[in-house]
Amino acid sequence: MADIIQLLPDHVANQIAAGEVVQRPASVVKELIENAVDAGATEIKLIAKDSGKTLIQVVDNGGGMSPTDARLSFERHATSKIRAAEDLFRLGTKGFRGEALASIAAIAHVEMNTRQQGEEVGTRIRMEGGKIVDQEVTVTPEGTSIAVKNLFFNIPARRNFLKSNQVELRHVIDEFQRVALAHPDIQFEMYHNGNDLFSLPASNYRQRVVNIFGSKTNEKLVPVEENTEVLKLSGFVYKPQHARKSRGEQFFFVNNRFIKSPYLHHAVLSAFEGLIKEQTHPGYFLYLDVDPTTVDINIHPTKTEIKFDDEHTLYAILRSAIKHSLGQFNIAPVLDFDKDAGLETPYDYKDKPIHVPTIEVDSDFNPFRDEEETKISGSEKKETAYRGGKTSWQGSSRQEKRADWESLYVGLGDKPDSPDNFSSVEIESDEVAGTEGKPTERLFDDRESGEPSFNTYQLHKKYIVTTIKSGMVIIDQHRAHQRVLYEQFLRQMTVKESISQQLLFPIVLHYSPSDTALLKELRETLEFIGFAIAKLQGEEIEITGIPASISESEVSMILEQLIADFKDEIPDSSFSQSDRLAKSLSKTLAVRTGEPLNVASQEVLVNNLFACKEPTRSPFNRPTYITITVEDLEKKFL
């Protein structure tokens, strides 16, 4: 039998390796920026076009490379950071695998310009599909500039799996922010399609967080710091009142490397236990410095998951440090037996002599005097009736006061048909929102005649049970309301006519620059459903009108959930922007499981559901109700 095992060609092996290293444009951004940091750069610039699909360029002022190093950097397993296997267990750099540039060059057009410090000229290398096309001497600034064009040009299947530009840009921004937060001493800039997205000067950790996520972030931060033999911890956590329903700003950095650790994340959540609502997530920026020999970084291709030697100790230190910080800054309630500063003597009374308070007693006070006067006035009336004299002044004054009060009730009982008679007042019944005064069609028209109009029942605050002639229908109130709201919002965005309630005082909200850019793309569609946006620039959005079905307290929650959904592309990008927006809003505003509904609200929800074009499925393609016939019930009793 012939041999069937053979060595793979280099270009095929590089493409396979590229599948692990380069998953999307954000992967290229991560590798190139980390190489720039390792090169000792103090200024790093990222330029992207079409979310990195067309161009990703990273320019730094680091050490640069010689012509030989520049050529070797594109070879597999070529690196300047490892000499022996033992170096893997004391890593202090980021890009150490030696496969990043080789993998990127195998699936894109790459051009590198680099010059070492002190040299007069530099080197230019152009590569296509892993092959060097040209290498020549060039005039270029000190440092390195790498431009990656037409990513996945030779692997169209991988390119087709990329998400929309909006989602890919979100991933690029995430990678940029992670490296920028880990190195506040380096100046970072980012440009996308010619627009300046970030300009971050060299600063400290707190200022870097504020520069990325907006000026309003500064008032949300609580510093955390702890130094032990095992761990040096620093950073910030958000105050409990700023916890969000979506996972927002949550960053762990170990030895200046961004990581994801569900175990350490649980430590943070346990520190916030009792301070935040259920199903909300706190924000944090935590920097952990540990001995490199106690950490194994090389367990995941993207190096975002690492392994600690003693996770339990780190868990305990992290949890207690955050609890201490929240208590120290009066964020969390604590038992404090120290002297209260509020009991100190004010400055104005510090040097004044002490006066003993005196007690004065009114010797003429008599609590029974009013009763005695009433008795006396009554007896005086009898005497005047016998003697024909006059009453005393006390009795006359009381009669005048009583007459004034009694005049308020004159005529109330004389005219039963008077409009002032409260027994004749009729209470106007309120229409439940959503009916709009129009009858709705019912899908099930076989309801028995003569039944009362309200024949619904809420089961476990989750399901609505209603009867039909052939049996009964059990409706999931959350999914049903999602369907109703989804078609309502979609209709408003299609017709471009919606009811908007103007606000007496505008609502001003603050978001990060990337979130504001996302809201700018959604602005026109938001205005179609009733939002009136007067200002949207920088980090601020000013709302002067909201849809009639939304309250002011829900605006912030709706926009936060909307931003989170579009960042994570929920629903999928295959739908139009209007469809995705309608689904996101319906998911946020729908009646929740566990919310009690009165009979009228149940009936309106049922009617509106069966008036929809597709009442059987929710916007997320889940069933909204089930039908149980009388025959099915009878079988249960056999």
XYZ file of C-alpha atoms in Angstrom:
638
model
C 0.000 0.000 0.000
C 1.341 3.422 -0.943
C 2.286 5.986 1.680
C -0.432 8.567 2.238
C 1.115 10.948 4.786
C 3.010 13.900 3.375
C 4.314 17.256 4.574
C 2.136 20.255 3.876
C 3.493 22.999 1.623
C 4.530 26.154 3.456
C 1.769 28.319 2.011
C -0.893 25.803 3.087
C 0.600 25.501 6.569
C 0.648 29.287 6.858
C -3.004 29.529 5.867
C -3.924 26.915 8.475
C -1.961 28.814 11.103
C -3.644 32.004 9.970
C -6.999 30.422 10.765
C -5.958 30.234 14.433
C -4.224 33.607 14.634
C -6.371 35.766 12.321
C -10.092 35.283 12.763
C -11.196 38.799 11.804
C -9.672 42.263 11.245
C -9.556 42.827 15.008
C -7.064 39.942 15.292
C -4.677 41.753 12.948
C -5.067 44.960 14.952
C -4.226 43.135 18.179
C -1.072 41.512 16.793
C 0.281 44.657 15.135
C -0.362 46.987 18.082
C 1.175 44.530 20.546
C 4.278 44.278 18.346
C 4.496 48.082 18.373
C 4.299 48.098 22.190
C 7.035 45.461 22.414
C 9.203 47.584 20.093
C 9.297 50.316 22.749
C 7.087 52.811 20.927
C 5.786 55.907 22.723
C 3.373 56.871 19.939
C 1.144 54.381 18.101
C -1.311 55.241 15.356
C -4.001 52.920 13.973
C -5.595 53.641 10.583
C -8.485 51.489 9.310
C -10.794 51.517 6.306
C -14.055 49.592 5.975
C -13.630 48.226 9.507
C -10.259 46.766 8.560
C -11.449 44.725 5.598
C -9.772 47.064 3.121
C -6.888 48.504 5.165
C -5.306 48.132 8.590
C -2.219 50.233 9.156
C -0.228 50.579 12.388
C 2.464 53.242 12.607
C 4.846 53.448 15.596
C 8.049 55.236 16.567
C 9.673 52.185 18.144
C 13.092 50.695 17.614
C 12.566 49.621 14.024
C 14.280 46.687 12.265
C 17.315 46.082 10.128
C 16.856 44.744 6.555
C 17.658 41.200 7.705
C 15.296 41.344 10.683
C 12.546 42.826 8.526
C 12.766 39.886 6.137
C 13.014 37.259 8.899
C 10.017 38.682 10.763
C 7.702 37.189 8.120
C 9.097 33.676 8.567
C 7.249 31.157 10.733
C 8.461 30.706 14.312
C 10.690 33.751 14.060
C 10.769 35.940 17.182
C 13.174 38.143 19.111
C 11.625 37.467 22.526
C 12.330 33.802 23.191
C 15.666 32.028 23.222
C 14.861 28.895 25.224
C 11.800 26.959 26.331
C 12.228 28.286 29.883
C 11.480 31.794 28.580
C 7.843 30.784 28.084
C 7.372 30.758 31.868
C 8.729 34.247 32.556
C 7.233 36.257 29.734
C 7.143 40.031 29.982
C 6.252 40.754 26.363
C 3.139 40.229 24.229
C 3.940 38.926 20.747
C 6.194 35.942 21.347
C 4.861 33.145 19.113
C 6.596 34.220 15.923
C 3.579 33.355 13.768
C 1.634 36.621 13.656
C 3.291 38.350 10.685
C 3.687 35.091 8.760
C -0.014 34.266 9.223
C -1.133 37.776 8.279
C 1.071 37.871 5.192
C -0.368 34.530 4.018
C -3.900 35.921 3.655
C -3.409 39.596 2.740
C -1.319 42.138 0.881
C 1.264 43.476 3.328
C 3.630 46.406 3.030
C 6.217 47.139 5.731
C 8.342 50.274 6.049
C 10.868 50.252 8.888
C 13.988 52.142 9.933
C 16.201 51.688 12.960
C 17.153 54.631 15.129
C 20.384 56.229 13.958
C 20.121 54.855 10.404
C 19.703 57.212 7.431
C 17.520 54.936 5.287
C 15.095 52.128 5.967
C 13.651 49.035 4.326
C 10.430 48.450 2.396
C 8.997 44.948 1.932
C 5.863 44.060 -0.021
C 4.237 40.633 0.255
C 1.225 38.966 -1.352
C -0.151 35.657 -0.156
C 2.929 34.891 1.925
C 5.426 35.542 -0.878
C 7.830 38.470 -0.959
C 7.112 40.573 -4.044
C 9.595 43.367 -3.502
C 12.275 44.491 -1.027
C 14.088 47.776 -1.434
C 15.744 50.634 0.402
C 13.431 53.551 1.182
C 13.213 56.822 3.056
C 10.870 56.436 6.041
C 10.580 57.845 9.573
C 12.153 56.026 12.501
C 10.057 53.135 13.671
C 7.826 50.744 11.755
C 4.724 51.111 9.593
C 2.819 47.979 8.557
C -0.152 48.198 6.180
C -2.380 45.134 5.740
C -4.659 45.423 2.698
C -7.457 43.237 1.308
C -7.677 40.807 4.198
C -8.652 37.230 3.196
C -8.295 38.089 -0.509
C -7.202 34.517 -1.285
C -9.696 32.852 1.106
C -13.112 34.167 -0.005
C -14.935 31.695 2.251
C -13.386 33.303 5.343
C -14.207 36.753 4.046
C -17.855 35.797 3.587
C -18.061 34.790 7.236
C -17.165 38.289 8.404
C -19.937 40.306 10.008
C -21.136 43.746 8.976
C -18.785 46.722 9.021
C -20.460 47.993 12.151
C -19.790 44.816 14.118
C -16.262 44.371 12.823
C -15.471 47.969 13.741
C -16.761 47.262 17.236
C -14.290 44.387 17.574
C -11.454 46.543 16.240
C -12.271 49.258 18.790
C -12.388 46.659 21.573
C -8.882 45.420 20.767
C -7.596 48.983 20.477
C -9.094 49.917 23.855
C -7.683 46.847 25.595
C -4.106 47.653 24.592
C -4.574 51.381 25.236
C -5.917 50.747 28.747
C -3.014 48.450 29.573
C -0.413 51.073 28.545
C -1.522 54.592 29.577
C 2.065 55.846 29.249
C 1.884 55.423 25.431
C 0.095 57.886 23.155
C -2.539 56.208 20.971
C -4.531 57.485 17.994
C -7.168 55.762 15.899
C -8.687 56.796 12.565
C -11.473 55.072 10.645
C -12.426 56.079 7.105
C -10.667 59.393 7.642
C -12.491 60.171 10.908
C -10.643 60.665 14.183
C -12.180 58.193 16.670
C -9.645 58.316 19.508
C -6.801 60.618 20.426
C -5.332 59.447 23.729
C -2.348 61.360 25.143
C 0.061 59.694 27.537
C -1.425 59.867 31.041
C -2.180 57.808 34.136
C -4.645 54.943 34.457
C -7.598 57.039 35.615
C -7.189 59.659 32.903
C -6.857 56.961 30.243
C -10.180 55.423 31.335
C -11.854 58.845 31.237
C -10.392 59.683 27.812
C -11.740 56.453 26.321
C -15.166 56.184 27.952
C -16.084 59.842 28.380
C -15.705 62.597 30.959
C -18.761 61.421 32.933
C -16.913 58.208 33.762
C -14.696 60.015 36.271
C -17.502 60.431 38.800
C -18.399 56.723 38.561
C -14.976 55.358 39.554
C -13.983 54.023 42.961
C -10.233 53.339 43.301
C -9.095 49.876 44.388
C -5.562 49.203 45.645
C -3.949 46.346 47.551
C -0.319 45.232 47.869
C 0.553 41.735 49.067
C 3.386 39.292 48.558
C 1.296 37.347 46.075
C -0.465 40.138 44.186
C -0.223 43.839 43.554
C -3.717 45.087 42.741
C -4.750 48.502 41.441
C -7.521 49.948 39.326
C -11.110 51.076 39.632
C -14.637 49.738 39.962
C -17.889 51.475 39.127
C -20.170 52.626 41.902
C -23.081 50.228 42.461
C -25.687 52.680 41.154
C -23.972 52.604 37.748
C -24.342 48.845 37.257
C -25.878 48.022 33.879
C -28.044 45.239 32.533
C -25.582 44.579 29.745
C -21.952 43.686 30.268
C -20.252 46.967 29.641
C -16.807 48.073 30.771
C -15.245 44.995 32.385
C -11.470 44.677 32.051
C -8.897 42.453 33.754
C -5.209 43.058 33.083
C -2.525 40.664 34.310
C 1.016 41.991 33.868
C -0.331 44.573 31.365
C -2.076 41.898 29.299
C -5.856 41.837 28.865
C -7.421 38.553 29.975
C -10.844 36.981 30.461
C -11.360 35.115 33.704
C -14.841 33.943 34.755
C -13.376 32.910 38.108
C -12.030 36.373 38.947
C -15.193 37.935 37.528
C -17.170 35.947 40.085
C -14.957 37.431 42.799
C -15.973 40.926 41.699
C -19.659 39.972 41.631
C -19.439 38.526 45.132
C -17.897 41.793 46.367
C -20.927 43.666 44.983
C -23.388 41.186 46.493
C -26.299 43.045 48.064
C -25.313 46.357 46.459
C -26.574 45.881 42.903
C -29.824 44.506 41.517
C -30.131 41.034 40.132
C -29.167 40.538 36.478
C -27.044 43.703 36.471
C -23.303 43.849 35.950
C -20.752 46.197 37.556
C -18.012 47.835 35.543
C -14.373 47.514 36.538
C -10.821 48.202 35.372
C -8.496 46.025 37.458
C -4.729 45.671 37.009
C -3.042 42.648 38.574
C 0.736 42.354 38.831
C 1.901 38.837 39.696
C 5.106 36.875 39.383
C 5.375 35.748 35.709
C 6.523 32.316 36.840
C 3.144 31.736 38.559
C 1.164 32.383 35.364
C 0.818 30.209 32.263
C -0.088 32.424 29.316
C 0.460 29.943 26.503
C -2.788 27.946 26.850
C -4.983 29.744 24.305
C -4.302 30.918 20.722
C -5.477 34.466 21.428
C -3.694 34.562 24.836
C -6.791 36.048 26.498
C -7.156 33.079 28.851
C -4.385 32.289 31.304
C -3.862 29.884 34.166
C -2.806 30.848 37.707
C -0.936 28.637 40.153
C -3.085 29.765 43.118
C -6.444 31.092 41.953
C -8.095 30.777 45.377
C -5.725 33.273 46.970
C -6.228 35.760 44.140
C -10.000 35.324 44.483
C -9.943 36.104 48.207
C -7.630 39.116 47.841
C -9.622 40.577 44.955
C -12.970 40.155 46.727
C -11.809 41.653 50.020
C -9.983 44.569 48.345
C -13.076 45.619 46.409
C -15.282 45.292 49.488
C -12.817 47.402 51.469
C -12.752 50.112 48.790
C -16.539 50.287 48.577
C -16.748 50.622 52.350
C -13.829 53.060 52.634
C -15.439 55.503 50.210
C -18.859 55.176 51.886
C -20.294 53.292 48.931
C -21.313 50.250 50.974
C -22.883 50.243 54.451
C -20.394 49.215 57.138
C -20.295 48.899 60.916
C -18.113 51.752 62.139
C -17.577 52.161 65.875
C -15.331 55.210 65.565
C -16.435 58.633 66.749
C -18.880 60.316 64.415
C -17.489 63.578 63.014
C -20.995 65.040 63.104
C -20.897 65.080 66.899
C -17.898 67.407 67.010
C -18.386 70.963 68.306
C -18.879 73.468 65.450
C -16.127 76.034 64.953
C -18.405 78.969 65.828
C -19.088 77.545 69.297
C -15.602 76.286 70.033
C -14.452 79.186 72.267
C -17.843 80.291 73.613
C -18.717 79.662 77.302
C -21.112 76.889 78.112
C -24.566 77.911 79.333
C -26.646 75.465 81.306
C -30.135 75.384 79.774
C -32.919 76.564 82.072
C -36.421 75.180 82.335
C -39.396 77.492 82.528
C -42.788 76.208 83.693
C -46.057 78.004 82.917
C -47.888 77.895 86.222
C -51.149 79.111 84.627
C -51.338 76.217 82.136
C -54.501 74.169 82.517
C -55.303 71.485 79.890
C -58.893 71.233 81.137
C -59.667 74.919 80.727
C -61.506 74.449 77.421
C -63.872 71.888 78.945
C -64.550 74.140 81.904
C -65.304 77.098 79.652
C -67.713 74.926 77.643
C -69.549 73.920 80.825
C -69.586 77.487 82.085
C -70.924 78.821 78.792
C -73.697 76.179 78.840
C -74.745 77.083 82.365
C -74.661 80.795 81.550
C -77.041 80.203 78.616
C -79.534 78.564 80.967
C -79.238 81.455 83.407
C -79.871 84.021 80.688
C -82.887 82.062 79.511
C -84.428 82.340 82.962
C -83.238 85.881 83.711
C -83.508 87.319 80.185
C -79.914 88.460 80.366
C -76.958 88.138 77.927
C -74.420 85.356 77.537
C -70.717 85.785 78.235
C -68.245 86.640 75.434
C -66.685 83.150 75.495
C -69.941 81.435 74.568
C -70.743 83.852 71.729
C -67.302 83.449 70.141
C -67.613 79.649 70.137
C -71.018 79.856 68.499
C -69.648 82.117 65.786
C -66.772 79.723 65.031
C -69.085 76.739 64.895
C -71.439 78.614 62.581
C -68.564 79.350 60.194
C -67.694 75.665 59.879
C -71.293 74.529 59.632
C -71.895 76.924 56.722
C -69.598 74.827 54.559
C -72.027 71.893 54.694
C -75.249 73.831 54.102
C -77.410 72.341 51.306
C -75.482 69.124 50.785
C -78.298 66.871 51.872
C -81.232 68.914 50.500
C -80.817 68.289 46.749
C -80.133 64.672 45.796
C -79.949 65.524 42.075
C -77.445 68.310 42.550
C -74.172 67.979 40.631
C -72.365 68.471 43.945
C -73.842 65.241 45.242
C -71.010 62.658 45.058
C -73.445 59.770 44.814
C -74.336 60.839 41.263
C -70.729 61.071 39.982
C -69.799 58.476 37.333
C -66.221 57.299 36.986
C -65.025 57.278 33.384
C -63.410 53.967 32.454
C -59.832 54.249 31.257
C -58.876 52.629 27.977
C -55.860 50.419 28.170
C -52.928 51.711 26.145
C -52.554 49.989 22.816
C -56.222 49.654 21.866
C -56.365 53.103 20.233
C -60.165 52.931 20.372
C -60.372 50.461 17.480
C -61.754 46.913 17.622
C -59.172 44.252 16.946
C -59.750 41.109 14.960
C -59.492 37.792 16.698
C -57.790 34.820 15.124
C -60.034 32.495 17.086
C -63.586 33.475 16.166
C -65.188 30.351 17.613
C -65.643 31.751 21.103
C -68.985 30.832 22.564
C -71.657 33.467 22.336
C -72.956 34.776 25.595
C -69.585 34.551 27.389
C -68.423 37.638 29.279
C -66.015 39.922 27.426
C -63.297 39.384 30.020
C -62.622 35.671 30.288
C -58.862 35.560 30.761
C -56.759 34.363 33.656
C -53.087 34.951 34.469
C -51.212 31.809 35.502
C -48.049 32.118 37.628
C -47.610 35.728 36.410
C -46.243 34.292 33.168
C -49.055 32.831 31.081
C -52.469 34.141 30.062
C -55.169 31.512 29.765
C -58.238 32.270 27.622
C -61.033 30.022 26.413
C -62.212 29.158 22.941
C -65.063 26.934 21.808
C -62.780 23.997 21.088
C -60.768 24.306 24.307
C -58.349 26.913 25.619
C -55.280 28.901 24.619
C -52.241 29.426 26.869
C -50.242 32.509 25.873
C -46.714 33.472 26.951
C -47.235 37.113 27.931
C -43.617 38.156 27.320
C -43.338 36.672 23.838
C -46.827 37.823 22.894
C -46.066 41.400 23.886
C -42.803 41.196 21.949
C -44.744 40.312 18.787
C -47.232 43.148 19.352
C -44.531 45.762 19.950
C -42.363 44.461 17.103
C -45.077 44.907 14.493
C -46.065 48.239 16.004
C -42.516 49.657 15.787
C -41.973 48.182 12.345
C -45.191 49.809 11.133
C -44.124 53.176 12.525
C -40.702 52.999 10.886
C -42.219 51.968 7.562
C -44.930 54.630 7.512
C -42.542 57.148 9.146
C -45.388 58.524 11.222
C -45.416 58.072 14.976
C -46.809 59.785 18.058
C -44.156 61.585 20.094
C -44.673 63.219 23.471
C -42.610 66.347 23.965
C -40.726 66.691 27.231
C -40.915 69.769 29.433
C -37.291 69.263 30.439
C -34.979 67.560 27.908
C -33.177 64.348 28.878
C -29.387 64.636 28.596
C -27.399 61.383 28.534
C -23.673 60.770 28.181
C -21.987 57.905 26.326
C -18.538 57.017 25.117
C -17.480 58.328 21.678
C -17.929 54.893 20.085
C -21.455 54.569 21.511
C -22.332 58.058 20.281
C -21.121 57.132 16.798
C -23.467 54.128 16.851
C -26.409 56.291 17.913
C -25.677 58.655 15.016
C -26.207 55.776 12.602
C -29.509 54.911 14.310
C -30.705 58.507 14.707
C -32.972 58.642 11.670
C -34.651 55.348 12.493
C -35.104 56.350 16.145
C -36.842 59.547 15.054
C -39.283 57.523 12.952
C -40.602 55.744 16.055
C -41.025 58.911 18.123
C -37.644 59.955 19.554
C -36.894 63.664 19.089
C -33.124 64.171 19.295
C -32.047 67.800 19.494
C -28.318 67.268 19.985
C -26.003 64.346 19.308
C -22.321 65.153 19.298
C -19.221 64.361 21.308
C -20.272 62.374 24.373
C -23.704 63.965 24.816
C -27.179 63.222 23.494
C -30.129 65.522 24.232
C -33.631 64.072 23.826
C -36.612 66.432 23.693
C -39.330 63.929 22.785
C -39.999 60.224 23.320
C -42.565 57.739 21.951
C -45.964 57.867 23.621
C -45.663 54.282 24.868
C -42.370 54.918 26.712
C -41.854 56.666 30.048
C -38.961 59.011 30.807
C -37.415 56.587 33.303
C -37.086 53.926 30.588
C -35.167 56.034 28.055
C -31.698 55.421 29.471
C -32.312 51.679 29.859
C -33.675 51.407 26.302
C -30.720 53.173 24.699
C -28.168 51.185 26.728
C -29.784 47.891 25.712
C -30.029 49.091 22.120
C -26.319 49.931 22.005
C -25.413 46.577 23.556
C -27.561 44.646 21.064
C -26.100 46.401 18.042
C -22.548 45.943 19.353
C -23.076 42.216 19.715
C -25.193 42.123 16.545
C -28.334 40.777 18.226
C -30.396 40.226 16.098
C -28.194 39.101 13.225
C -26.807 41.450 10.579
C -28.739 39.659 7.834
C -31.763 41.751 8.802
C -32.247 45.395 7.954
C -31.455 48.116 10.447
C -35.154 48.857 10.996
C -35.901 45.210 11.676
C -33.019 44.884 14.131
C -34.056 48.073 15.907
C -37.677 46.926 16.196
C -36.569 43.586 17.634
C -34.250 45.201 20.152
C -36.911 47.650 21.348
C -39.592 44.971 21.579
C -37.281 42.792 23.664
C -36.534 45.657 26.056
C -40.069 47.047 26.462
C -42.108 43.834 26.500
C -43.964 42.794 29.652
C -41.647 40.656 31.747
C -42.306 37.274 33.251
C -43.488 37.745 36.823
C -45.289 41.030 36.159
C -48.971 40.899 37.233
C -51.575 42.075 34.710
C -55.140 43.075 35.471
C -58.014 41.546 33.548
C -58.368 44.471 31.157
C -54.660 44.399 30.263
C -54.816 40.656 29.669
C -57.760 41.037 27.309
C -56.081 43.841 25.358
C -52.861 41.834 24.992
C -54.782 38.814 23.715
C -56.761 40.884 21.220
C -53.680 42.726 19.962
C -51.742 39.493 19.572
C -54.348 37.880 17.334
C -54.613 41.103 15.338
C -50.930 40.726 14.343
C -49.918 39.424 10.939
C -47.908 36.580 12.473
C -49.341 35.905 15.956
C -47.972 32.373 16.289
C -44.274 33.298 16.612
C -42.327 35.924 18.526
C -39.871 38.215 16.673
C -37.148 35.735 17.657
C -39.044 32.805 16.092
C -40.348 31.269 19.300
C -43.958 30.135 19.828
C -46.209 32.672 21.513
C -49.055 30.336 22.526
C -50.249 26.754 22.572
C -53.768 25.365 22.123
C -55.282 22.619 24.292
C -58.530 21.158 22.986
C -61.326 19.605 25.030
C -60.406 16.210 23.604
C -56.850 16.593 24.922
C -58.210 17.361 28.375
C -60.568 14.415 28.297
C -57.691 12.077 27.465
C -55.925 13.167 30.641
C -58.821 11.799 32.724
C -58.942 8.370 31.109
